[in-house]
mmCIF file of C-alpha atoms in Angstrom:
data_model
loop_
_atom_site.group_PDB
_atom_site.id
_atom_site.type_symbol
_atom_site.label_atom_id
_atom_site.label_comp_id
_atom_site.label_asym_id
_atom_site.label_seq_id
_atom_site.Cartn_x
_atom_site.Cartn_y
_atom_site.Cartn_z
ATOM 1 C CA UNK A 21 -0.125 0.155 -0.076
ATOM 2 C CA UNK A 22 2.677 2.657 0.610
ATOM 3 C CA UNK A 23 4.584 2.266 -2.328
ATOM 4 C CA UNK A 24 1.476 2.275 -4.343
ATOM 5 C CA UNK A 25 0.666 5.600 -2.707
ATOM 6 C CA UNK A 26 4.085 7.341 -2.678
ATOM 7 C CA UNK A 27 4.090 5.698 -6.768
ATOM 8 C CA UNK A 28 0.622 7.449 -7.360
ATOM 9 C CA UNK A 29 1.155 10.963 -6.321
ATOM 10 C CA UNK A 30 4.246 11.544 -7.522
ATOM 11 C CA UNK A 31 2.741 9.875 -11.409
ATOM 12 C CA UNK A 32 0.761 13.076 -10.490
ATOM 13 C CA UNK A 33 3.199 15.776 -10.204
ATOM 14 C CA UNK A 34 5.214 14.108 -13.135
ATOM 15 C CA UNK A 35 2.422 14.817 -15.710
ATOM 16 C CA UNK A 36 1.356 17.780 -14.382
ATOM 17 C CA UNK A 37 4.891 19.508 -14.674
ATOM 18 C CA UNK A 38 5.275 17.394 -18.072
ATOM 19 C CA UNK A 39 2.244 19.266 -19.339
ATOM 20 C CA UNK A 40 4.028 22.745 -18.176
ATOM 21 C CA UNK A 41 1.736 23.553 -15.506
ATOM 22 C CA UNK A 42 2.679 23.249 -11.679
ATOM 23 C CA UNK A 43 0.572 21.594 -8.795
ATOM 24 C CA UNK A 44 1.359 23.901 -6.359
ATOM 25 C CA UNK A 45 -0.305 26.657 -7.560
ATOM 26 C CA UNK A 46 -3.666 27.740 -5.779
ATOM 27 C CA UNK A 47 -6.544 26.692 -7.665
ATOM 28 C CA UNK A 48 -8.962 29.675 -6.405
ATOM 29 C CA UNK A 49 -6.586 32.488 -4.965
ATOM 30 C CA UNK A 50 -8.657 35.109 -6.858
ATOM 31 C CA UNK A 51 -11.925 33.811 -4.884
ATOM 32 C CA UNK A 52 -11.479 35.869 -2.030
ATOM 33 C CA UNK A 53 -11.781 33.123 0.080
ATOM 34 C CA UNK A 54 -8.299 32.138 0.902
ATOM 35 C CA UNK A 55 -6.196 29.892 -0.442
ATOM 36 C CA UNK A 56 -4.422 27.024 1.959
ATOM 37 C CA UNK A 57 -7.247 24.292 1.862
ATOM 38 C CA UNK A 58 -9.019 23.765 5.163
ATOM 39 C CA UNK A 59 -11.347 21.240 6.418
ATOM 40 C CA UNK A 60 -14.469 23.054 7.186
ATOM 41 C CA UNK A 61 -15.190 21.659 10.563
ATOM 42 C CA UNK A 62 -12.126 22.140 12.741
ATOM 43 C CA UNK A 63 -11.102 25.351 10.772
ATOM 44 C CA UNK A 64 -7.518 24.063 10.418
ATOM 45 C CA UNK A 65 -5.465 24.231 7.225
ATOM 46 C CA UNK A 66 -3.749 21.047 5.767
ATOM 47 C CA UNK A 67 -0.613 20.924 5.156
ATOM 48 C CA UNK A 68 2.557 18.690 3.413
ATOM 49 C CA UNK A 69 1.219 17.239 0.833
ATOM 50 C CA UNK A 70 -2.657 17.259 1.541
ATOM 51 C CA UNK A 71 -1.894 20.973 -0.148
ATOM 52 C CA UNK A 72 -0.952 19.742 -3.217
ATOM 53 C CA UNK A 73 -3.293 16.945 -3.464
ATOM 54 C CA UNK A 74 -6.046 19.013 -2.378
ATOM 55 C CA UNK A 75 -4.822 21.981 -5.321
ATOM 56 C CA UNK A 76 -3.832 19.265 -8.123
ATOM 57 C CA UNK A 77 -7.936 17.928 -7.353
ATOM 58 C CA UNK A 78 -9.580 21.547 -7.295
ATOM 59 C CA UNK A 79 -7.851 22.656 -10.692
ATOM 60 C CA UNK A 80 -8.930 19.336 -12.248
ATOM 61 C CA UNK A 81 -12.325 19.725 -11.126
ATOM 62 C CA UNK A 82 -12.649 23.052 -11.499
ATOM 63 C CA UNK A 83 -13.949 23.788 -7.285
ATOM 64 C CA UNK A 84 -13.462 26.979 -6.278
ATOM 65 C CA UNK A 85 -14.324 26.530 -2.441
ATOM 66 C CA UNK A 86 -10.939 25.502 -0.597
ATOM 67 C CA UNK A 87 -13.048 23.594 2.444
ATOM 68 C CA UNK A 88 -13.330 20.104 2.510
ATOM 69 C CA UNK A 89 -14.853 17.373 4.777
ATOM 70 C CA UNK A 90 -15.076 13.878 5.142
ATOM 71 C CA UNK A 91 -17.988 11.431 4.205
ATOM 72 C CA UNK A 92 -19.211 11.545 8.053
ATOM 73 C CA UNK A 93 -17.949 14.998 8.796
ATOM 74 C CA UNK A 94 -20.964 16.148 5.934
ATOM 75 C CA UNK A 95 -23.586 14.290 7.395
ATOM 76 C CA UNK A 96 -22.384 15.729 11.443
ATOM 77 C CA UNK A 97 -22.893 19.490 9.706
ATOM 78 C CA UNK A 98 -26.291 18.792 8.273
ATOM 79 C CA UNK A 99 -25.243 18.112 4.645
ATOM 80 C CA UNK A 100 -24.757 15.515 1.789
ATOM 81 C CA UNK A 101 -22.336 14.083 -0.239
ATOM 82 C CA UNK A 102 -24.150 14.546 -3.717
ATOM 83 C CA UNK A 103 -24.690 11.494 -5.394
ATOM 84 C CA UNK A 104 -22.221 10.048 -7.654
ATOM 85 C CA UNK A 105 -18.981 12.222 -5.951
ATOM 86 C CA UNK A 106 -16.036 10.948 -5.751
ATOM 87 C CA UNK A 107 -13.732 11.909 -2.976
ATOM 88 C CA UNK A 108 -9.662 12.831 -3.219
ATOM 89 C CA UNK A 109 -7.403 10.790 -1.086
ATOM 90 C CA UNK A 110 -5.172 12.705 1.205
ATOM 91 C CA UNK A 111 -2.745 10.893 3.557
ATOM 92 C CA UNK A 112 -1.385 10.934 7.038
ATOM 93 C CA UNK A 113 1.222 8.891 8.883
ATOM 94 C CA UNK A 114 0.317 6.110 12.014
ATOM 95 C CA UNK A 115 3.114 4.898 13.553
ATOM 96 C CA UNK A 116 3.883 1.254 13.769
ATOM 97 C CA UNK A 117 6.007 -0.802 15.842
ATOM 98 C CA UNK A 118 8.411 -3.037 14.105
ATOM 99 C CA UNK A 119 10.775 -5.535 15.133
ATOM 100 C CA UNK A 120 14.402 -4.844 13.304
ATOM 101 C CA UNK A 121 16.450 -7.663 12.520
ATOM 102 C CA UNK A 122 18.572 -7.152 15.564
ATOM 103 C CA UNK A 123 15.259 -8.099 17.844
ATOM 104 C CA UNK A 124 14.734 -4.456 18.858
ATOM 105 C CA UNK A 125 11.456 -2.899 18.286
ATOM 106 C CA UNK A 126 11.122 0.584 17.398
ATOM 107 C CA UNK A 127 8.037 2.544 15.852
ATOM 108 C CA UNK A 128 7.896 3.403 12.377
ATOM 109 C CA UNK A 129 5.280 6.295 10.255
ATOM 110 C CA UNK A 130 3.426 4.038 7.965
ATOM 111 C CA UNK A 131 1.172 6.020 5.272
ATOM 112 C CA UNK A 132 -2.355 5.505 5.239
ATOM 113 C CA UNK A 133 -4.851 7.528 2.946
ATOM 114 C CA UNK A 134 -8.392 8.858 4.062
ATOM 115 C CA UNK A 135 -11.014 10.700 1.360
ATOM 116 C CA UNK A 136 -12.172 14.232 1.346
ATOM 117 C CA UNK A 137 -14.647 15.770 -0.544
ATOM 118 C CA UNK A 138 -14.679 19.612 -1.520
ATOM 119 C CA UNK A 139 -17.722 21.843 -0.159
ATOM 120 C CA UNK A 140 -18.814 22.233 -4.090
ATOM 121 C CA UNK A 141 -19.671 18.257 -3.554
ATOM 122 C CA UNK A 142 -21.619 18.596 -1.472
ATOM 123 C CA UNK A 143 -25.238 20.019 -0.841
ATOM 124 C CA UNK A 144 -27.167 21.238 2.751
ATOM 125 C CA UNK A 145 -23.857 23.341 3.907
ATOM 126 C CA UNK A 146 -23.771 27.020 3.280
ATOM 127 C CA UNK A 147 -21.175 28.263 2.129
ATOM 128 C CA UNK A 148 -18.751 30.781 4.016
ATOM 129 C CA UNK A 149 -18.934 34.365 2.081
ATOM 130 C CA UNK A 150 -16.678 34.765 -0.680
ATOM 131 C CA UNK A 151 -16.311 38.711 -0.143
ATOM 132 C CA UNK A 152 -13.851 39.664 1.305
ATOM 133 C CA UNK A 153 -12.064 38.028 4.339
ATOM 134 C CA UNK A 154 -13.472 39.451 7.568
ATOM 135 C CA UNK A 155 -12.233 42.905 9.015
ATOM 136 C CA UNK A 156 -10.723 43.592 5.265
ATOM 137 C CA UNK A 157 -7.759 42.323 3.640
ATOM 138 C CA UNK A 158 -5.743 43.931 1.244
ATOM 139 C CA UNK A 159 -2.876 41.379 -0.224
ATOM 140 C CA UNK A 160 0.003 43.789 -0.605
ATOM 141 C CA UNK A 161 0.251 45.382 2.951
ATOM 142 C CA UNK A 162 -0.346 42.042 4.258
ATOM 143 C CA UNK A 163 2.463 40.975 2.775
ATOM 144 C CA UNK A 164 4.607 44.112 3.479
ATOM 145 C CA UNK A 165 4.069 43.395 6.744
ATOM 146 C CA UNK A 166 4.612 39.450 7.119
ATOM 147 C CA UNK A 167 7.801 39.776 4.952
ATOM 148 C CA UNK A 168 8.832 43.171 8.113
ATOM 149 C CA UNK A 169 7.513 40.839 10.988
ATOM 150 C CA UNK A 170 9.645 38.025 9.985
ATOM 151 C CA UNK A 171 13.069 40.217 10.774
ATOM 152 C CA UNK A 172 15.067 38.915 7.867
ATOM 153 C CA UNK A 173 17.193 41.434 6.173
ATOM 154 C CA UNK A 174 16.470 42.083 2.805
ATOM 155 C CA UNK A 175 18.844 44.351 0.425
ATOM 156 C CA UNK A 176 17.114 45.699 -2.995
ATOM 157 C CA UNK A 177 19.938 46.142 -5.636
ATOM 158 C CA UNK A 178 21.077 44.795 -8.583
ATOM 159 C CA UNK A 179 19.626 41.981 -11.186
ATOM 160 C CA UNK A 180 19.310 38.788 -9.071
ATOM 161 C CA UNK A 181 17.596 37.279 -6.013
ATOM 162 C CA UNK A 182 19.206 35.075 -3.879
ATOM 163 C CA UNK A 183 19.949 34.219 -0.621
ATOM 164 C CA UNK A 184 23.523 34.305 1.124
ATOM 165 C CA UNK A 185 23.655 32.099 4.055
ATOM 166 C CA UNK A 186 26.902 32.870 5.055
ATOM 167 C CA UNK A 187 25.819 36.960 5.791
ATOM 168 C CA UNK A 188 22.118 35.667 6.082
ATOM 169 C CA UNK A 189 21.246 38.050 3.759
ATOM 170 C CA UNK A 190 18.546 38.462 1.092
ATOM 171 C CA UNK A 191 18.921 40.055 -1.883
ATOM 172 C CA UNK A 192 16.202 41.329 -3.896
ATOM 173 C CA UNK A 193 16.114 43.291 -7.473
ATOM 174 C CA UNK A 194 14.702 46.954 -7.131
ATOM 175 C CA UNK A 195 10.588 46.458 -6.737
ATOM 176 C CA UNK A 196 10.378 48.262 -10.311
ATOM 177 C CA UNK A 197 11.900 45.385 -11.892
ATOM 178 C CA UNK A 198 9.085 43.252 -11.481
ATOM 179 C CA UNK A 199 6.276 42.753 -13.462
ATOM 180 C CA UNK A 200 3.900 43.492 -10.798
ATOM 181 C CA UNK A 201 3.543 43.471 -7.400
ATOM 182 C CA UNK A 202 2.712 40.141 -6.535
ATOM 183 C CA UNK A 203 5.227 38.682 -8.977
ATOM 184 C CA UNK A 204 7.854 40.622 -6.142
ATOM 185 C CA UNK A 205 6.163 39.328 -3.509
ATOM 186 C CA UNK A 206 6.417 35.883 -4.891
ATOM 187 C CA UNK A 207 9.815 36.236 -5.421
ATOM 188 C CA UNK A 208 10.906 37.233 -1.623
ATOM 189 C CA UNK A 209 8.737 34.540 -0.339
ATOM 190 C CA UNK A 210 10.693 32.086 -1.848
ATOM 191 C CA UNK A 211 13.933 34.038 -0.419
ATOM 192 C CA UNK A 212 12.469 33.698 2.772
ATOM 193 C CA UNK A 213 12.049 30.123 2.558
ATOM 194 C CA UNK A 214 15.714 29.561 1.927
ATOM 195 C CA UNK A 215 16.229 31.939 4.912
ATOM 196 C CA UNK A 216 14.829 29.568 6.845
ATOM 197 C CA UNK A 217 16.656 27.121 6.434
ATOM 198 C CA UNK A 218 19.556 28.622 8.449
ATOM 199 C CA UNK A 219 21.280 26.302 11.119
ATOM 200 C CA UNK A 220 19.736 29.042 13.489
ATOM 201 C CA UNK A 221 16.134 28.514 12.279
ATOM 202 C CA UNK A 222 15.134 24.814 10.617
ATOM 203 C CA UNK A 223 18.410 24.329 9.825
ATOM 204 C CA UNK A 224 17.922 22.022 6.408
ATOM 205 C CA UNK A 225 21.250 20.920 4.755
ATOM 206 C CA UNK A 226 20.067 22.657 1.631
ATOM 207 C CA UNK A 227 21.586 20.952 -1.103
ATOM 208 C CA UNK A 228 25.268 21.724 0.088
ATOM 209 C CA UNK A 229 27.447 18.790 -0.955
ATOM 210 C CA UNK A 230 24.587 16.967 -2.799
ATOM 211 C CA UNK A 231 25.044 18.309 -6.096
ATOM 212 C CA UNK A 232 23.023 18.827 -8.293
ATOM 213 C CA UNK A 233 19.653 16.760 -6.950
ATOM 214 C CA UNK A 234 20.389 18.590 -3.455
ATOM 215 C CA UNK A 235 20.144 21.686 -5.219
ATOM 216 C CA UNK A 236 17.051 21.111 -7.215
ATOM 217 C CA UNK A 237 15.586 19.536 -3.716
ATOM 218 C CA UNK A 238 16.154 22.724 -2.104
ATOM 219 C CA UNK A 239 14.957 24.713 -4.652
ATOM 220 C CA UNK A 240 11.668 22.698 -4.560
ATOM 221 C CA UNK A 241 11.654 23.729 -0.997
ATOM 222 C CA UNK A 242 11.549 27.453 -1.591
ATOM 223 C CA UNK A 243 9.319 27.161 -4.554
ATOM 224 C CA UNK A 244 6.541 25.055 -2.557
ATOM 225 C CA UNK A 245 6.904 27.075 0.830
ATOM 226 C CA UNK A 246 6.637 30.330 -0.670
ATOM 227 C CA UNK A 247 3.258 29.109 -2.570
ATOM 228 C CA UNK A 248 2.006 27.856 0.335
ATOM 229 C CA UNK A 249 2.280 31.442 2.418
ATOM 230 C CA UNK A 250 1.083 33.322 -0.495
ATOM 231 C CA UNK A 251 -2.121 31.188 -0.262
ATOM 232 C CA UNK A 252 -2.513 32.169 3.098
ATOM 233 C CA UNK A 253 -2.142 35.660 2.445
ATOM 234 C CA UNK A 254 -4.064 35.439 -0.517
ATOM 235 C CA UNK A 255 -1.915 36.603 -2.883
ATOM 236 C CA UNK A 256 -1.229 34.909 -6.581
ATOM 237 C CA UNK A 257 2.422 35.769 -7.840
ATOM 238 C CA UNK A 258 4.821 33.624 -10.304
ATOM 239 C CA UNK A 259 8.388 33.140 -9.280
ATOM 240 C CA UNK A 260 10.102 32.323 -12.964
ATOM 241 C CA UNK A 261 11.857 29.039 -11.595
ATOM 242 C CA UNK A 262 11.078 26.974 -15.345
ATOM 243 C CA UNK A 263 14.649 26.140 -15.469
ATOM 244 C CA UNK A 264 14.505 23.612 -12.546
ATOM 245 C CA UNK A 265 11.938 21.995 -13.855
ATOM 246 C CA UNK A 266 13.626 19.271 -15.986
ATOM 247 C CA UNK A 267 16.105 18.852 -12.444
ATOM 248 C CA UNK A 268 12.614 18.123 -10.603
ATOM 249 C CA UNK A 269 11.434 15.359 -12.920
ATOM 250 C CA UNK A 270 14.675 13.921 -12.803
ATOM 251 C CA UNK A 271 14.715 14.045 -9.047
ATOM 252 C CA UNK A 272 10.941 12.645 -8.703
ATOM 253 C CA UNK A 273 11.224 10.137 -11.469
ATOM 254 C CA UNK A 274 14.544 8.551 -9.244
ATOM 255 C CA UNK A 275 13.579 8.667 -6.072
ATOM 256 C CA UNK A 276 9.119 8.768 -5.447
ATOM 257 C CA UNK A 277 9.486 10.000 -2.002
ATOM 258 C CA UNK A 278 10.721 13.057 -3.215
ATOM 259 C CA UNK A 279 8.136 15.201 -3.765
ATOM 260 C CA UNK A 280 6.787 13.712 0.025
ATOM 261 C CA UNK A 281 9.827 14.739 1.701
ATOM 262 C CA UNK A 282 9.728 18.469 -0.481
ATOM 263 C CA UNK A 283 6.489 19.491 0.986
ATOM 264 C CA UNK A 284 7.406 18.559 4.468
ATOM 265 C CA UNK A 285 10.440 20.183 4.729
ATOM 266 C CA UNK A 286 8.019 23.458 3.222
ATOM 267 C CA UNK A 287 5.608 23.048 5.946
ATOM 268 C CA UNK A 288 8.115 23.621 8.429
ATOM 269 C CA UNK A 289 9.264 26.394 6.398
ATOM 270 C CA UNK A 290 5.498 28.077 6.145
ATOM 271 C CA UNK A 291 5.322 27.416 9.712
ATOM 272 C CA UNK A 292 8.702 28.778 10.540
ATOM 273 C CA UNK A 293 7.605 32.276 9.061
ATOM 274 C CA UNK A 294 3.929 32.046 10.285
ATOM 275 C CA UNK A 295 5.476 32.031 13.911
ATOM 276 C CA UNK A 296 7.919 34.647 13.556
ATOM 277 C CA UNK A 297 4.191 37.002 12.897
ATOM 278 C CA UNK A 298 3.051 35.775 16.618
ATOM 279 C CA UNK A 299 6.435 36.877 17.749
ATOM 280 C CA UNK A 300 6.602 40.069 16.300
ATOM 281 C CA UNK A 301 2.509 40.709 17.417
ATOM 282 C CA UNK A 302 3.656 39.901 21.253
ATOM 283 C CA UNK A 303 6.292 41.928 21.098
ATOM 284 C CA UNK A 304 4.366 45.454 19.870
#
């Protein structure tokens, strides 16, 4: 079961990339409902691979809602999944005890599946308002505040965007060089995801010493981390990193867990950036 899940999901990602579609692009960014997929009953956002799985299915089926429920949860909220609707597979991990060759017992994570239904597939539950988010929401100002609250040192000059671990400084081109403000924020959040990899933060190895594959992995973490944070902020921008797609495809075909590991690290990075907002609020 475990191998088939990894193979199935990785094949979906490969097919999307080969078709020229980034499967981590939020399909409902303009809906006004917020970008991260979330459970309507618990209001918790999904994370890791589940974000990509739900985004891909929403894009494929044309769902406009970011809200999802299990079949049972839909019934508990007074709704009903429409006849003929098919659920979307999501994943979770359960710890299982195994006996090693040396006779010792240890726990290992085992991947499992469950089914979710988009709110567009369910009758009898009122869809939350699709206008402005509570209290109003200016996505550009929100991004400015978000980036400022991280405490990262960002310099705007030159023609390239990059994060330099040795100096712990992010360099960005001047804002006027970008096609849109949203593209500027998308690029800044990409570099901020790299920034979280510093040894004093999330302590990723950031591809050092692992050659082309390691570099491609860190770039995918940054791409996904930026996408997750942009969805949370309600911003739809583009980071022009098509040059990495060939490397990602090669890595995906060689390692069926590549996308799972990258999505997990990206979620940790996005969570770190989100936590910095809470720290800034407490210090204010």
